[in-house]
CSV table of C-alpha atoms in Angstrom, one decimal:
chain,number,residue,atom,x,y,z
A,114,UNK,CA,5.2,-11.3,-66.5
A,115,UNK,CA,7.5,-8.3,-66.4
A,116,UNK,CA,7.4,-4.9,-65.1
A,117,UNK,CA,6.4,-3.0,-68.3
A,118,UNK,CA,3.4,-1.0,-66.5
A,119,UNK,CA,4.2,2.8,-65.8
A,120,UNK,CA,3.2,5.9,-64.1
A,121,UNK,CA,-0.6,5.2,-64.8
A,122,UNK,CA,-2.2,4.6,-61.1
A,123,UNK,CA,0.8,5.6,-59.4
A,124,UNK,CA,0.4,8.6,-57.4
A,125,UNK,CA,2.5,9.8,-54.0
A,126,UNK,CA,-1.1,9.2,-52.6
A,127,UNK,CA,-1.2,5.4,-53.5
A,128,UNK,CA,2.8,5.0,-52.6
A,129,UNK,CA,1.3,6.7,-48.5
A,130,UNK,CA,-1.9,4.4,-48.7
A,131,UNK,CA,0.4,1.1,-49.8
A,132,UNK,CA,3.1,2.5,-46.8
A,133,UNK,CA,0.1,2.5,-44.4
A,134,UNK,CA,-1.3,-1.0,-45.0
A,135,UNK,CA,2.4,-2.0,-44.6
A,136,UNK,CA,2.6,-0.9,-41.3
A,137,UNK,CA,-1.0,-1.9,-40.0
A,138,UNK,CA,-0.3,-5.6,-40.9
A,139,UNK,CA,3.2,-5.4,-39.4
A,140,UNK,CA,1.3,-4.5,-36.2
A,141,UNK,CA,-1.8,-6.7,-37.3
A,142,UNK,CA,1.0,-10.2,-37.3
A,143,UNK,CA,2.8,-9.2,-34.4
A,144,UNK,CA,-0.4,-9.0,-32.3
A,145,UNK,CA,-1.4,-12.3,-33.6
A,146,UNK,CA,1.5,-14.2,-32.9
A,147,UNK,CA,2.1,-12.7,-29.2
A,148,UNK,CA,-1.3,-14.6,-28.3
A,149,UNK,CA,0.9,-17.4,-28.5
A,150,UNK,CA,3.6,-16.0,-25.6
A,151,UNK,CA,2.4,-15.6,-22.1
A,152,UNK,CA,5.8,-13.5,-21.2
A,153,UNK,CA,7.5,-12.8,-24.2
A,154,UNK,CA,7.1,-10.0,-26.6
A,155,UNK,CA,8.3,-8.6,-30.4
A,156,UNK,CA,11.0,-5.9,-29.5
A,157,UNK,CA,11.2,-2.8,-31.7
A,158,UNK,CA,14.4,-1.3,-33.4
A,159,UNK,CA,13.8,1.9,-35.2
A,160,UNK,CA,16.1,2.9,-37.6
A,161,UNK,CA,16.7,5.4,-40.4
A,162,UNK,CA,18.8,5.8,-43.3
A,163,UNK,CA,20.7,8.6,-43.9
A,164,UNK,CA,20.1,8.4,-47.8
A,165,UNK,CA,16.2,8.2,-47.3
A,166,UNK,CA,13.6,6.1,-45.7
A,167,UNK,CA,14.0,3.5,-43.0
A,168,UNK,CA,11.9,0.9,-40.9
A,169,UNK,CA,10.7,-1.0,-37.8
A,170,UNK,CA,12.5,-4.5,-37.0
A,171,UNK,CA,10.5,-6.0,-34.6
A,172,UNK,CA,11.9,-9.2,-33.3
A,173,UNK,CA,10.8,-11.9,-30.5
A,174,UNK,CA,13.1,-14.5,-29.3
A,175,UNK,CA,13.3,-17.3,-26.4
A,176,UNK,CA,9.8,-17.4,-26.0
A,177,UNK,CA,7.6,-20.1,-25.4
A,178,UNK,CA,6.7,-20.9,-28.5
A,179,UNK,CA,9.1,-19.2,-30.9
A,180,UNK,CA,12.4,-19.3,-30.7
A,181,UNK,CA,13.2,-16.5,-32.8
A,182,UNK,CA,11.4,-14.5,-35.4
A,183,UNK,CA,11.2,-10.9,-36.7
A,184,UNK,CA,8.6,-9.0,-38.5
A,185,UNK,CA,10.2,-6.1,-40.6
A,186,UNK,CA,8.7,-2.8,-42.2
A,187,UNK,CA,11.2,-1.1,-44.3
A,188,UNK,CA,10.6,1.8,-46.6
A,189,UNK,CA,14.3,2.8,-48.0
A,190,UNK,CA,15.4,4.5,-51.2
A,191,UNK,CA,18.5,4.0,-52.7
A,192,UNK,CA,20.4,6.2,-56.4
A,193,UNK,CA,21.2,3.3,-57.7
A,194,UNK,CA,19.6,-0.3,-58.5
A,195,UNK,CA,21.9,-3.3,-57.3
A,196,UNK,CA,23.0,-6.3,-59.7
A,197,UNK,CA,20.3,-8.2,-57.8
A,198,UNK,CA,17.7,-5.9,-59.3
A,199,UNK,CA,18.8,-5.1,-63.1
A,200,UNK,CA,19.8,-9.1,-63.5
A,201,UNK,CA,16.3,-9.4,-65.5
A,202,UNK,CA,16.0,-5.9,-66.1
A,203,UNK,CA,18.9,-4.5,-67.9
A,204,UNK,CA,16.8,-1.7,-69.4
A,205,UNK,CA,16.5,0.1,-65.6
A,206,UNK,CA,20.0,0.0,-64.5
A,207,UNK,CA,21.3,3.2,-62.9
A,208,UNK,CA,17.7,4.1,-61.9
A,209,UNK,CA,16.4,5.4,-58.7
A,210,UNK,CA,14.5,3.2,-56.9
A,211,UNK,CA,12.2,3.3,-53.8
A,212,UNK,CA,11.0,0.0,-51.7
A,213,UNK,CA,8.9,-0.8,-49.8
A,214,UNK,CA,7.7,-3.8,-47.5
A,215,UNK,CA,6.9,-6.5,-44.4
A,216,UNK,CA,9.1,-9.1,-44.5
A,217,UNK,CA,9.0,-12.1,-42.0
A,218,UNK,CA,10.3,-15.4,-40.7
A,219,UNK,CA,9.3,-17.3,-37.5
A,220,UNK,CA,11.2,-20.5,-35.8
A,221,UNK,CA,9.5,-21.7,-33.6
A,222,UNK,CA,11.1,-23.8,-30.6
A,223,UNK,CA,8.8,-27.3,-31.0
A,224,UNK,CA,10.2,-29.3,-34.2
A,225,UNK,CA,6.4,-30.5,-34.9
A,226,UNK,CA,5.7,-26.3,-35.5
A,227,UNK,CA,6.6,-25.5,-38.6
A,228,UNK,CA,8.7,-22.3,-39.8
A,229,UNK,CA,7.0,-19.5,-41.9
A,230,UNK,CA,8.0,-17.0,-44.2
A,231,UNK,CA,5.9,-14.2,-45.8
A,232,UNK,CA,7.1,-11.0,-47.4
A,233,UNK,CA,5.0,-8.1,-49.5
A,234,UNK,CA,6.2,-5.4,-51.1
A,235,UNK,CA,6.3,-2.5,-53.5
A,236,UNK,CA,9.2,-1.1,-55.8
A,237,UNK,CA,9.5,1.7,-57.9
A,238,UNK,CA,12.4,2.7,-60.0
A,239,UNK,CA,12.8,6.2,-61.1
A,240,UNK,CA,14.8,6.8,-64.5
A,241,UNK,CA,15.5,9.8,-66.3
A,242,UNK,CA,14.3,9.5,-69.8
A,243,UNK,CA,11.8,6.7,-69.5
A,244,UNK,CA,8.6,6.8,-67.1
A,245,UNK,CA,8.3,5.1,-63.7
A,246,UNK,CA,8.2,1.8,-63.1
A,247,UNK,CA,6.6,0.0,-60.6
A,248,UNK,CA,5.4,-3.7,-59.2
A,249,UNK,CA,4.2,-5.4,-56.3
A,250,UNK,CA,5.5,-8.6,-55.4
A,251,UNK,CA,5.6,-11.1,-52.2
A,252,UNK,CA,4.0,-14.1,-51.0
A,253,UNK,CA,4.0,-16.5,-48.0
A,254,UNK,CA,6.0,-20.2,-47.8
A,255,UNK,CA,5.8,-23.1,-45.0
A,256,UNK,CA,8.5,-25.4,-44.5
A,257,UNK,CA,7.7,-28.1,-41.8
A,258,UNK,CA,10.1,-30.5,-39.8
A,259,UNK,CA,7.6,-33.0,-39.3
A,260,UNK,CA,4.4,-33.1,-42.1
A,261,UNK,CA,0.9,-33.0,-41.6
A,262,UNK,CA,-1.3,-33.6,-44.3
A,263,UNK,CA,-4.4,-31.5,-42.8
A,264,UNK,CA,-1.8,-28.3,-42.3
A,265,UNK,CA,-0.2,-28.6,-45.5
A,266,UNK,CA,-3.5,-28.7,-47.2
A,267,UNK,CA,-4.9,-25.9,-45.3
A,268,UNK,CA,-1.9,-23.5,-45.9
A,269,UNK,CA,-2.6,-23.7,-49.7
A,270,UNK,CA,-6.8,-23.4,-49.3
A,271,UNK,CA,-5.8,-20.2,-47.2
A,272,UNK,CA,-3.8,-19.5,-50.7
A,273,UNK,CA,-5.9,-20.1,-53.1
A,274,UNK,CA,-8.8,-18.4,-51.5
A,275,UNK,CA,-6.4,-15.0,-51.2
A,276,UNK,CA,-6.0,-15.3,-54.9
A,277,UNK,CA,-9.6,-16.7,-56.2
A,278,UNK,CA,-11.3,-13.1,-56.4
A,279,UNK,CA,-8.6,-12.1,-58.5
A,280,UNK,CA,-8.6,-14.5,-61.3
A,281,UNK,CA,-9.0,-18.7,-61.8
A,282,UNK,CA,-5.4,-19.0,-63.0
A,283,UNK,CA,-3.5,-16.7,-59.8
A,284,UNK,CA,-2.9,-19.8,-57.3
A,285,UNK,CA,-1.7,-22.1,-59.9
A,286,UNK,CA,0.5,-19.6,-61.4
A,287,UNK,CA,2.0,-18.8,-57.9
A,288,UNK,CA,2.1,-21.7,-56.5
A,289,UNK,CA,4.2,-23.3,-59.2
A,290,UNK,CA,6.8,-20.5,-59.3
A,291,UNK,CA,6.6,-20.8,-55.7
A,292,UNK,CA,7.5,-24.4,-55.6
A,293,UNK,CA,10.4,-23.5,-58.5
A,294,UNK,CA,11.9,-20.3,-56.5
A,295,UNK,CA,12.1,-21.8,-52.8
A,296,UNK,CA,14.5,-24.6,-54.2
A,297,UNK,CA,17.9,-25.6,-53.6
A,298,UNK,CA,19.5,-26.7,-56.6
A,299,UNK,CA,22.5,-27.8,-55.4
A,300,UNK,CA,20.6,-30.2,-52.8
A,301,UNK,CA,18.0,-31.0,-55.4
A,302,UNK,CA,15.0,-30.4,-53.0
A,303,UNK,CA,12.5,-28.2,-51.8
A,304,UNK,CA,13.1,-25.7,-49.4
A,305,UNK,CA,9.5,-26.4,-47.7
A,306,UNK,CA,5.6,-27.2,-48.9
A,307,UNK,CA,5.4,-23.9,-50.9
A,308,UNK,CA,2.5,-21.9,-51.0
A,309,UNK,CA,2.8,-18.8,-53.1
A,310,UNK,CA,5.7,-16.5,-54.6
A,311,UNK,CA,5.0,-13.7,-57.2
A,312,UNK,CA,7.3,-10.8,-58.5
A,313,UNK,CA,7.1,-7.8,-61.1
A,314,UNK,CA,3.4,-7.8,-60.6
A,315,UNK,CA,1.1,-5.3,-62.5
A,316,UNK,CA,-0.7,-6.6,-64.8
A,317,UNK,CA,-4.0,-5.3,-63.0
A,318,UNK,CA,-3.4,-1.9,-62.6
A,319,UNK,CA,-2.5,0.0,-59.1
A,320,UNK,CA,-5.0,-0.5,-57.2
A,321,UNK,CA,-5.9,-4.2,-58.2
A,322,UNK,CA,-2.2,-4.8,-57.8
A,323,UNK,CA,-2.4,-3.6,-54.7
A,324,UNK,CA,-5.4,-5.3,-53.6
A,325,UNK,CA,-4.0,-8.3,-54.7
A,326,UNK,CA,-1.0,-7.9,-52.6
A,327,UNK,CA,-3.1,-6.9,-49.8
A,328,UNK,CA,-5.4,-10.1,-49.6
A,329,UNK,CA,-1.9,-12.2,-50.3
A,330,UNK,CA,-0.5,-9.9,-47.0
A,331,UNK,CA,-3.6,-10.7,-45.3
A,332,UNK,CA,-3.6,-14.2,-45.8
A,333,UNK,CA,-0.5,-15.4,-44.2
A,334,UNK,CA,-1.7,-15.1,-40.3
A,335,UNK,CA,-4.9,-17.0,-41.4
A,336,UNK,CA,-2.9,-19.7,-43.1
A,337,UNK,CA,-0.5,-20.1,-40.1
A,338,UNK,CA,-2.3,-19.1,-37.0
A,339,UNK,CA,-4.2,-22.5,-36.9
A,340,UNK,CA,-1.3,-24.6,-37.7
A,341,UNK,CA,0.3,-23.4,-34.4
A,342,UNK,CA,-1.9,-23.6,-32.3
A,343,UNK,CA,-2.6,-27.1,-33.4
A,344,UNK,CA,1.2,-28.5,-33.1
A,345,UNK,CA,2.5,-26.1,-30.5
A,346,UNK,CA,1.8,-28.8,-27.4
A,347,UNK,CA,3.2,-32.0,-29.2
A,348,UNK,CA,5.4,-33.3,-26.8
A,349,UNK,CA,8.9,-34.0,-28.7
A,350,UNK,CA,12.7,-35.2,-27.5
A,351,UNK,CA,16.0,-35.0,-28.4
A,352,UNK,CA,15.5,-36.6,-32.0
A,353,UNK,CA,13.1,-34.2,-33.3
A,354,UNK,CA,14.8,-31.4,-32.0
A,355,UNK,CA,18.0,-32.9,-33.7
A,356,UNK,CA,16.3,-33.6,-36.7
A,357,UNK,CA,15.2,-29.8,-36.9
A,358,UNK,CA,18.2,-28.6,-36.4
A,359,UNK,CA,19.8,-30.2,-39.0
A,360,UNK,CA,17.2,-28.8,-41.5
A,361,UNK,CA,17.6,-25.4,-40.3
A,362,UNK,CA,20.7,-25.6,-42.1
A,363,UNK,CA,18.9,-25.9,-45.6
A,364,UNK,CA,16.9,-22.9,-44.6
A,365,UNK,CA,19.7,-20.7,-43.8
A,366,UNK,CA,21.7,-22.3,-47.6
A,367,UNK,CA,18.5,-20.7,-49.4
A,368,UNK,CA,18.6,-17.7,-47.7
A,369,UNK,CA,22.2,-16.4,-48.3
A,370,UNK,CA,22.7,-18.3,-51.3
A,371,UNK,CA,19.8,-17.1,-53.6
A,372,UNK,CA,17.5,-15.0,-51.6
A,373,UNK,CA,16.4,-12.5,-53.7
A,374,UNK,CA,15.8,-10.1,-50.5
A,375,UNK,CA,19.2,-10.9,-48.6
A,376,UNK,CA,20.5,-10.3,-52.0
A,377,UNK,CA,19.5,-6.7,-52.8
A,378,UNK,CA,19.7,-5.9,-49.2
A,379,UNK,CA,23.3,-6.2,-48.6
A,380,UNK,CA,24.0,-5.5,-52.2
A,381,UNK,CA,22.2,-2.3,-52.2
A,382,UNK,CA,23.0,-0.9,-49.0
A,383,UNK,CA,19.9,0.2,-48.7
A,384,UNK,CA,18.5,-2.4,-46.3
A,385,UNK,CA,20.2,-2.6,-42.6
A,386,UNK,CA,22.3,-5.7,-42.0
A,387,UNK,CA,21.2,-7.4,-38.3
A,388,UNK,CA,17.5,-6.4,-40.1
A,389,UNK,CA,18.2,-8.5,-42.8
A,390,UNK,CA,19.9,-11.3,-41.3
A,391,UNK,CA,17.2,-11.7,-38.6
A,392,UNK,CA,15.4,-14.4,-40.8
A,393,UNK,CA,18.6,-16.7,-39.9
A,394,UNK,CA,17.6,-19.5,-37.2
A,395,UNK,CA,19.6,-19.2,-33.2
A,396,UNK,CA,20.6,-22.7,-33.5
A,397,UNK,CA,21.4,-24.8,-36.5
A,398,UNK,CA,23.7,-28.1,-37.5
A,399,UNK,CA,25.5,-28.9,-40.5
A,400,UNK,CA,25.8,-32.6,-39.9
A,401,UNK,CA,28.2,-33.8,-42.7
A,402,UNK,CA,26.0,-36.0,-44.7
A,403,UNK,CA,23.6,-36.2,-42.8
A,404,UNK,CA,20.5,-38.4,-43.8
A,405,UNK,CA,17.6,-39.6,-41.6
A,406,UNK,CA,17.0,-43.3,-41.6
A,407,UNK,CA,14.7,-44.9,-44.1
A,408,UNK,CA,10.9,-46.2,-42.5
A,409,UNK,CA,11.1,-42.8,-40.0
A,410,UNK,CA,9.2,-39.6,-40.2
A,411,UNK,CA,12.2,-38.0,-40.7
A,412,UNK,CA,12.7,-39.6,-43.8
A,413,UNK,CA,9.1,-39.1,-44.8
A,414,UNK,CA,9.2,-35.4,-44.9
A,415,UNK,CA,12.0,-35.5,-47.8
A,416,UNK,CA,10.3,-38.6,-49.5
A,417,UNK,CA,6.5,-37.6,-49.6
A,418,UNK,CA,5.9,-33.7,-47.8
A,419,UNK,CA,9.0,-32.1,-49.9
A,420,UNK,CA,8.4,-33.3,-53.1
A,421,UNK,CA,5.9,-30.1,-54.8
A,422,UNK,CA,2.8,-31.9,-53.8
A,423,UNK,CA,-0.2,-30.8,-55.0
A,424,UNK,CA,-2.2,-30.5,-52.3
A,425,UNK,CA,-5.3,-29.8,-53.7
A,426,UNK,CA,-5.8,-31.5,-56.6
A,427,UNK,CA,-6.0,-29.3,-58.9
A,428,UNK,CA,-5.4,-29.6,-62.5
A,429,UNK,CA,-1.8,-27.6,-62.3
């Protein structure tokens, strides 16, 4: 798939109605996940940019429940694409681009809660010469401490029924590059359970690319709402919160070494920096080494939950 489709379908119109939906489901997920808090609430940050655009960090920490997450709108514009962006692309370099999306992670404070990551978006590059090019893109990923069949099997039915109206072949596709992207080669492992990733998608048209997107958007809070409430009152101890700590520290690797996001963020300068370095966990340890012992459920999360599973059967 590549991001061949033009200007058809792409109107300043559909750019508002795609900003709109943005923000609704920013406010949509944060509602959602402040059921969870009795006290504690998501904290705003506005912020514009003086080349164009801007956003709404919203970010919760020392609750109850989560530890620290944030739930980002951004809308930012930028007169030149970074390395990040041209890397597959060559043909767009020194466009103008224009981006748009929510982008989230949440840690929560119980080890036996998993974290969650979603992000959806829209880019469009602007090049003299050559007609506008746009594509959606985003997806949603768990990565659990401590591995639950039932959960991991429901987050990827909540996936594949986001992407079933669109076409047999959308949740295999997804989930594979998915389970390929959120990987850390130089540990050899997954990052989490998966779930879906897609990028430079257009193949549809605007508005079934969009509505694609949206149902993918819409998804996540019905994929993890359950989960938590479910694990959120498992009574843990100084193990599991040691155990979680230590793979914290593979979650912040993936993030500054090959996030895609962090990457055209800072390289861009289009993004803000405490905005996009609000996905990084409050507490983490690098144990040198460090490996659980064999026969625990430590160990069973690297041997049996991280290993691309397929959770539901499917002919992949």
């Amino acid at each position: 798939m590549t991001a061949n489709n033009v200007q058809h379908g792409l109107t300043q119109e559909n750019i508002l109605a795609v900003k709109a939906y943005l923000m609704g489901l920013q406010d949509q997920i944060c509602a959602a996940l402040e059921m969870f808090e009795p006290l504690s609430r998501f904290k705003e940050d506005a912020w514009d940019r003086p080349n164009g655009g801007g956003g709404r960090t919203r970010v919760i920490e020392n609750g109850e429940v989560f530890e620290k997450g944030g739930v980002n709108f951004s809308h930012v514009m930028g007169d030149k694409l970074p390395p990040s962006a041209t890397a597959d692309r060559p043909e767009l370099a020194g466009g103008r681009f224009e981006a748009m999306g929510v982008s989230l992670v949440m840690h929560p404070k119980n080890p036996y809660v998993p974290t969650s990551h979603a992000n959806v978006r829209l880019f469009v590059v602007h090049k003299e010469g050559m007609e506008s090019v746009w594509w959606f893109g985003g997806g949603f990923d768990l990565t659990p401490y401590y591995g639950f069949d039932e959960d991991c099997t429901q987050w990827h039915q909540t996936a594949l029924e986001a992407c079933e109206p669109f076409g047999e072949d959308y949740y295999d596709r997804f989930k594979k590059w998915c389970d390929e992207y959120f990987h850390l080669k130089h540990r050899g492992e997954p990052r989490g359970i998966g779930g879906l990733f897609f990028d430079d998608f257009s193949e549809l048209g605007f508005a079934d690319s969009f509505a694609f997107m949206q149902s993918v958007g819409d998804a996540y809070i019905k994929a993890y709402h359950p989960i938590v409430a479910k694990r959120l009152a498992t009574p843990y101890g100084e193990r599991e919160r040691d155990f979680q700590l230590n793979r914290r520290g593979r979650y912040v690797e993936f993030n500054l070494v090959f996030d895609r996001g962090t990457h055209f963020g800072l390289q861009s300068g289009a993004g803000r920096t405490e905005s996009i370095l609000m996905s990084l966990p409050p507490e983490v340890k690098w144990g040198y080494d460090y490996k659980p012992a064999e026969g625990t459920e430590e160990a069973r999360l690297l041997t049996y939950f991280l290993t691309d599973r397929n959770w539901l059967n499917r002919g992949l």
